[in-house]
Amino acid sequence: MYKKFTGFDNICIVGTGAIGGAFGGFLSVAGCEVTFIQKNEDIINEIKENGLSISGVKDIHLNNVTIASPGSITQKHDLILLAVKAYSLEEAVKSTLPIIGENTYVVCLQNGLGISEVVRKYVNEEQVIEGVVWFPATMVKPGYIKVLTFYEQSILGGRSYRSQEYAKKLALLLTSAGIPTKAVDNISNEVWRKAIPVIAGNSINAITRTKLGIISEIPELKESLFAVAKESLKIARAEGIELDEEYLRKSMLSALEKGYEHETSMLLDIVNNRKTEIDFLNGKIIALGKKHNIQTPLNLLIYGVIKALEGG
């Protein structure tokens, strides 16, 4: 299938967690040549031995998965998808520099704010694409991913003509592979449109340790969700981002309903005593609030609670 598209002869996915595994699985089934990069040797051996499986919206099982450790491959790649945690992003970018050529495109798929800035410290802006993933995925165990639903089309966008043209082709490829995706001109708005619900919902989900959908069933939690989102929206507007508050409320409620059984990555990080991505979420809101002299007490409270709970 992928041979209908040019510029995708070899694809590297950095990270084999929920998002990396999902993208890699769908692209592999579509016929793309995919190589995973993973620094954990135990996970490498697990996937080499048992393959990669996806269940939920589509059942996939791949044997003979190509997976390697950072630094062990040197071939330049057409496309690199960065699917590691936000706090590991800088390390991941540095590790892939040897396989980034003049015609390589790098896509960042992390939740949060300030993500592409990390990548653009090392990679030409002309080659960087920002991604907004609109489906919940969970890694049950290494090599086994659940994708429960697609909320809406995932989104890609570049900040230059060259990267934007590639983003359009990549969106078509991903859609053909089974991940509904579109390219947009104003990617900054889309990053914020996803970030605000994540900033509000993931943190509350992690603190309460419930299924995501429970938030909508407890009035006080639902109002807390909206209050954190509203506070974050003030910061977005100070940054020149225009988003409709009522639209955000409706989209958050829809996400809670569609992903009722979902446990967010932040919750799983807390439960498993790992570091969270809070610095790129509520932490960024606090920092931007200081920049614009806007108080962010709700985000400050949540940030402190998560920092007290997280491990790593």
Coordinates of C-alpha atoms in Angstrom, one line a residue:
M1 CA 0.0 0.0 0.0
Y2 CA 2.7 2.5 1.0
K3 CA 4.3 2.2 -2.4
K4 CA 1.6 4.6 -3.7
F5 CA 3.5 7.3 -1.6
T6 CA 7.1 8.5 -2.1
G7 CA 9.4 9.4 0.7
F8 CA 8.5 6.6 3.1
D9 CA 10.9 3.8 2.0
N10 CA 12.3 3.4 5.5
I11 CA 10.7 4.5 8.7
C12 CA 12.2 4.6 12.2
I13 CA 10.0 4.7 15.3
V14 CA 11.8 5.7 18.5
G15 CA 10.0 4.1 21.4
T16 CA 7.9 0.9 21.6
G17 CA 5.3 2.1 24.1
A18 CA 1.6 2.6 23.4
I19 CA 1.9 5.3 20.8
G20 CA 5.1 4.0 19.1
G21 CA 3.8 0.5 19.0
A22 CA 0.5 1.6 17.6
F23 CA 1.9 3.7 14.8
G24 CA 4.5 1.0 14.0
G25 CA 2.0 -1.8 13.9
F26 CA -0.4 0.0 11.6
L27 CA 2.4 1.2 9.3
S28 CA 3.9 -2.3 9.1
V29 CA 0.6 -3.9 8.2
A30 CA 0.3 -1.3 5.4
G31 CA 3.6 -2.6 4.0
C32 CA 6.0 0.0 5.3
E33 CA 9.6 -1.0 6.3
V34 CA 9.6 -0.1 10.0
T35 CA 12.5 -0.2 12.4
F36 CA 11.9 0.4 16.1
I37 CA 14.5 1.9 18.4
Q38 CA 14.4 0.9 22.1
K39 CA 17.1 1.4 24.7
N40 CA 15.8 -1.3 27.1
E41 CA 17.4 -4.6 26.2
D42 CA 14.8 -6.7 28.0
I43 CA 12.0 -5.0 25.9
I44 CA 14.1 -5.6 22.8
N45 CA 14.4 -9.3 23.5
E46 CA 10.7 -9.6 24.5
I47 CA 9.6 -8.1 21.2
K48 CA 12.1 -10.1 19.1
E49 CA 10.9 -13.3 20.7
N50 CA 7.1 -12.6 20.8
G51 CA 6.5 -10.0 18.2
L52 CA 4.2 -7.0 18.4
S53 CA 0.4 -7.3 18.9
I54 CA -2.4 -4.7 18.8
S55 CA -6.0 -5.2 19.8
G56 CA -9.1 -3.1 20.0
V57 CA -10.1 -1.2 16.9
K58 CA -8.0 -3.6 14.8
D59 CA -6.3 -6.9 15.7
I60 CA -2.7 -7.0 14.5
H61 CA 0.2 -9.4 15.2
L62 CA 3.6 -9.0 13.7
N63 CA 6.4 -11.5 13.9
N64 CA 10.0 -10.8 13.0
V65 CA 9.8 -7.2 14.2
T66 CA 13.0 -5.1 13.4
I67 CA 14.1 -3.6 16.6
A68 CA 17.5 -2.2 17.7
S69 CA 19.1 -0.2 20.4
P70 CA 20.1 3.5 19.9
G71 CA 23.4 3.9 18.0
S72 CA 23.3 0.4 16.5
I73 CA 21.8 1.6 13.2
T74 CA 23.5 4.1 10.9
Q75 CA 21.4 4.2 7.7
K76 CA 19.7 7.5 7.0
H77 CA 16.0 7.2 7.2
D78 CA 13.2 8.9 5.3
L79 CA 11.0 9.4 8.4
I80 CA 11.5 9.2 12.1
L81 CA 8.6 9.2 14.5
L82 CA 9.6 10.2 18.1
A83 CA 7.2 8.3 20.4
V84 CA 9.0 8.5 23.7
K85 CA 7.9 10.4 26.9
A86 CA 8.3 14.1 26.7
Y87 CA 11.0 14.2 29.4
S88 CA 13.1 11.7 27.3
L89 CA 12.6 13.6 24.0
E90 CA 15.9 15.5 24.0
E91 CA 17.9 12.3 24.6
A92 CA 15.9 10.6 21.9
V93 CA 16.6 13.3 19.3
K94 CA 20.3 13.3 20.1
S95 CA 20.4 9.5 19.7
T96 CA 18.8 9.7 16.2
L97 CA 21.1 12.4 14.8
P98 CA 23.3 9.9 13.0
I99 CA 20.3 8.6 11.0
I100 CA 18.9 12.0 10.1
G101 CA 19.9 13.2 6.7
E102 CA 19.1 16.2 4.6
N103 CA 15.9 14.6 3.4
T104 CA 14.8 13.0 6.7
Y105 CA 11.6 14.2 8.4
V106 CA 11.2 14.0 12.1
V107 CA 7.7 13.9 13.7
C108 CA 7.2 14.5 17.4
L109 CA 4.1 12.8 18.8
Q110 CA 4.2 13.8 22.5
N111 CA 1.4 15.4 24.5
G112 CA 2.2 18.8 25.9
L113 CA 3.6 22.2 25.2
G114 CA 7.0 23.2 24.0
I115 CA 7.6 19.8 22.4
S116 CA 8.7 20.9 18.9
E117 CA 11.1 23.5 20.4
V118 CA 13.1 20.7 21.9
V119 CA 13.4 18.9 18.5
R120 CA 14.2 22.1 16.6
K121 CA 17.2 22.7 18.8
Y122 CA 18.9 19.8 16.9
V123 CA 16.9 19.4 13.7
N124 CA 16.3 22.0 10.9
E125 CA 12.8 23.4 11.2
E126 CA 12.2 22.5 7.5
Q127 CA 12.4 18.8 8.6
V128 CA 10.3 18.9 11.7
I129 CA 6.6 18.0 11.8
E130 CA 4.4 18.3 14.9
G131 CA 1.8 15.6 15.6
V132 CA -1.3 15.6 17.7
V133 CA -2.5 12.1 18.4
W134 CA -6.3 11.7 19.0
F135 CA -6.6 8.1 20.1
P136 CA -6.1 6.5 23.5
A137 CA -3.6 3.7 23.5
T138 CA -2.3 1.5 26.4
M139 CA 0.7 -0.7 26.6
V140 CA -0.6 -3.8 28.5
K141 CA 3.0 -5.2 28.4
P142 CA 6.0 -4.8 26.1
G143 CA 4.9 -5.7 22.6
Y144 CA 1.1 -5.7 23.4
I145 CA -0.8 -2.5 22.7
K146 CA -4.5 -1.7 23.1
V147 CA -6.1 0.9 20.9
L148 CA -9.7 1.3 22.1
T149 CA -11.1 4.0 19.8
F150 CA -10.2 6.9 17.5
Y151 CA -11.7 10.1 19.0
E152 CA -11.2 12.0 15.8
Q153 CA -8.5 12.4 13.1
S154 CA -5.0 12.8 14.4
I155 CA -3.3 15.9 13.1
L156 CA 0.1 16.8 11.5
G157 CA 1.6 20.1 10.7
G158 CA 4.8 21.8 9.8
R159 CA 6.0 25.4 10.3
S160 CA 7.5 25.7 6.8
Y161 CA 6.3 25.0 3.3
R162 CA 8.6 22.0 2.9
S163 CA 7.6 20.3 6.1
Q164 CA 3.9 21.1 5.6
E165 CA 3.9 19.4 2.1
Y166 CA 5.5 16.3 3.6
A167 CA 2.9 16.4 6.5
K168 CA 0.1 16.2 3.9
K169 CA 1.6 13.1 2.3
L170 CA 2.2 11.5 5.7
A171 CA -1.4 12.1 6.7
L172 CA -2.6 10.3 3.6
L173 CA -0.2 7.4 4.3
L174 CA -1.4 7.1 7.9
T175 CA -5.0 7.3 6.9
S176 CA -4.5 4.5 4.4
A177 CA -2.8 2.5 7.1
G178 CA -5.8 2.8 9.3
I179 CA -5.0 5.8 11.5
P180 CA -7.3 8.6 10.5
T181 CA -5.1 11.7 10.1
K182 CA -5.1 15.1 8.4
A183 CA -2.6 17.9 7.9
V184 CA -3.5 21.5 9.0
D185 CA -1.9 24.9 8.4
N186 CA -2.1 26.2 12.0
I187 CA -0.6 23.4 14.0
S188 CA -0.1 25.6 17.1
N189 CA -3.8 25.9 17.7
E190 CA -4.2 22.1 17.4
V191 CA -1.4 21.5 19.8
W192 CA -3.2 23.7 22.4
R193 CA -6.6 22.2 21.6
K194 CA -5.2 18.8 22.6
A195 CA -3.0 20.0 25.4
I196 CA -5.7 21.7 27.4
P197 CA -7.9 18.6 27.8
V198 CA -4.8 16.6 28.6
I199 CA -3.6 19.1 31.2
A200 CA -7.0 19.0 32.9
G201 CA -8.0 15.4 32.4
N202 CA -4.8 13.4 32.8
S203 CA -3.8 15.1 36.1
I204 CA -7.3 14.6 37.7
N205 CA -7.3 11.0 36.4
A206 CA -3.9 10.4 38.0
I207 CA -4.8 12.0 41.3
T208 CA -8.1 10.2 41.7
R209 CA -6.9 6.9 40.2
T210 CA -10.1 6.1 38.5
K211 CA -11.3 5.2 35.0
L212 CA -11.2 8.3 32.8
G213 CA -15.0 8.3 32.4
I214 CA -15.7 8.5 36.1
I215 CA -14.7 12.2 36.0
S216 CA -17.9 13.1 34.1
E217 CA -20.1 11.2 36.7
I218 CA -19.0 13.1 39.8
P219 CA -20.2 16.7 39.5
E220 CA -17.3 18.1 41.6
L221 CA -14.7 16.4 39.5
K222 CA -16.4 17.5 36.3
E223 CA -16.4 21.1 37.5
S224 CA -12.8 20.8 38.5
L225 CA -11.9 19.5 35.1
F226 CA -13.6 22.6 33.5
A227 CA -12.0 25.0 36.0
V228 CA -8.5 23.7 35.2
A229 CA -9.2 23.9 31.5
K230 CA -10.5 27.5 31.8
E231 CA -7.5 28.6 33.7
S232 CA -5.2 27.0 31.0
L233 CA -7.3 28.6 28.3
K234 CA -6.4 32.1 29.7
I235 CA -2.7 31.2 29.1
A236 CA -3.4 30.0 25.6
R237 CA -5.1 33.2 24.7
A238 CA -2.2 35.2 26.2
E239 CA 0.0 33.2 23.8
G240 CA -2.2 34.3 20.8
I241 CA -4.2 31.0 20.6
E242 CA -7.9 31.3 19.8
L243 CA -10.0 28.5 21.2
D244 CA -13.7 28.4 22.0
E245 CA -14.4 27.6 25.7
E246 CA -17.7 25.9 25.0
Y247 CA -16.2 23.7 22.2
L248 CA -13.5 22.6 24.7
R249 CA -16.1 21.6 27.3
K250 CA -18.0 19.6 24.7
S251 CA -14.9 17.9 23.3
M252 CA -13.7 17.0 26.8
L253 CA -17.0 15.4 27.7
S254 CA -17.0 13.5 24.4
A255 CA -13.5 12.2 25.1
L256 CA -14.5 11.1 28.6
E257 CA -17.5 9.2 27.1
K258 CA -15.6 7.6 24.3
G259 CA -12.6 6.7 26.4
Y260 CA -14.6 5.8 29.6
E261 CA -12.4 2.7 30.4
H262 CA -9.1 4.4 29.5
E263 CA -6.4 4.9 32.1
T264 CA -4.2 7.8 31.1
S265 CA -0.5 7.5 30.8
M266 CA -0.1 9.8 33.8
L267 CA -2.2 7.6 36.0
L268 CA -0.2 4.5 34.9
D269 CA 3.1 6.4 35.6
I270 CA 1.9 7.3 39.1
V271 CA 0.7 3.7 39.8
N272 CA 4.0 2.3 38.6
N273 CA 6.1 4.8 40.5
R274 CA 7.5 6.4 37.4
K275 CA 8.2 10.0 36.4
T276 CA 5.3 11.8 34.6
E277 CA 5.1 14.4 31.8
I278 CA 3.7 17.0 34.2
D279 CA 6.5 19.5 33.4
F280 CA 5.4 19.7 29.8
L281 CA 1.7 20.0 30.8
N282 CA 0.6 21.8 33.9
G283 CA 4.2 22.9 34.5
K284 CA 4.3 24.7 31.2
I285 CA 1.0 26.5 32.1
I286 CA 2.6 27.7 35.3
A287 CA 5.7 28.9 33.5
L288 CA 3.7 30.7 30.8
G289 CA 1.5 32.2 33.5
K290 CA 4.6 33.8 35.1
K291 CA 5.7 35.0 31.7
H292 CA 2.3 36.8 31.2
N293 CA 1.8 37.7 34.9
I294 CA -1.3 35.6 35.1
Q295 CA -2.0 33.6 38.2
T296 CA -2.5 29.8 37.8
P297 CA -3.4 28.5 41.2
L298 CA -5.3 25.4 40.1
N299 CA -2.4 24.2 37.9
L300 CA 0.0 25.1 40.6
L301 CA -1.9 22.9 43.1
I302 CA -2.1 20.0 40.7
Y303 CA 1.5 20.2 39.7
G304 CA 2.5 20.1 43.4
V305 CA 0.3 17.0 44.1
I306 CA 1.6 15.1 41.0
K307 CA 5.2 15.9 41.9
A308 CA 4.6 14.5 45.4
L309 CA 3.1 11.3 44.0
E310 CA 5.4 10.6 41.1
G311 CA 8.5 8.4 41.2
G312 CA 11.4 8.2 38.9

